[in-house]
Amino acid sequence: GMAAPPPQEVPKRVEEALLYRLKQRAFRECGAAAAAYADCCRGRVVSLVWACRGEAGAYNACVGRQ
């Protein structure tokens, strides 16, 4: 049979521009949550995953609403 056409690819620079705009908006809307998460992460390596779970969840929830 006939092969399906390949999926339309988004040019890399267009994708990067969209991601940049989304990140900018998320940071504007979620800046406080992002800052709290960044502050929590500062100086941590191994304990970061469980120590900053609450901050990460709040940031992700905020970004998910954008």
C-alpha atoms as one frame of an Amber mdcrd trajectory, in Angstrom:
protein
   0.000   0.000   0.000   0.903   3.644  -0.013   3.069   4.931   2.785   1.634
   7.709   4.924   3.212  11.101   4.285   5.838  12.074   6.845   4.584  14.322
   9.649   5.003  18.018   8.978   8.128  19.200  10.719   8.252  22.518  12.484
  11.466  24.344  11.620  13.807  24.306  14.598  13.999  28.100  14.894  10.187
  28.407  14.876   9.943  25.767  17.596  12.619  27.562  19.636  10.820  30.895
  19.239   7.545  29.359  20.432   9.220  27.706  23.410  10.946  30.976  24.285
   7.639  32.858  24.228   5.947  30.195  26.337   8.789  30.281  28.850   8.685
  34.084  29.017   4.944  34.030  29.690   5.261  31.241  32.245   8.030  33.127
  34.005   5.954  36.306  34.113   2.944  34.413  35.453   4.887  31.980  37.641
   7.917  34.051  38.602   7.331  33.779  42.353   6.985  29.992  42.167  10.058
  29.753  39.928  12.075  31.913  42.316  11.020  29.817  45.315  12.037  26.636
  43.500  15.373  28.148  42.436  16.046  29.294  46.017  15.240  25.822  47.316
  17.581  24.191  44.793  20.494  26.490  45.545  23.281  24.565  47.259  21.541
  21.186  46.977  22.516  18.283  44.792  21.319  14.937  46.110  18.557  16.203
  48.418  17.061  18.494  45.754  14.533  15.907  44.518  12.749  15.383  47.817
  13.627  18.635  49.586  12.101  20.829  46.869   9.128  18.656  45.920   6.586
  21.219  47.115   8.206  24.118  45.280   8.597  22.059  42.110   4.940  21.010
  42.283   3.738  24.580  42.736   5.835  25.782  39.788   4.741  22.907  37.534
   1.087  23.456  38.442   1.413  27.152  37.594   3.163  26.489  34.281   0.556
  23.850  33.429  -2.195  26.469  33.725  -0.482  28.823  31.257
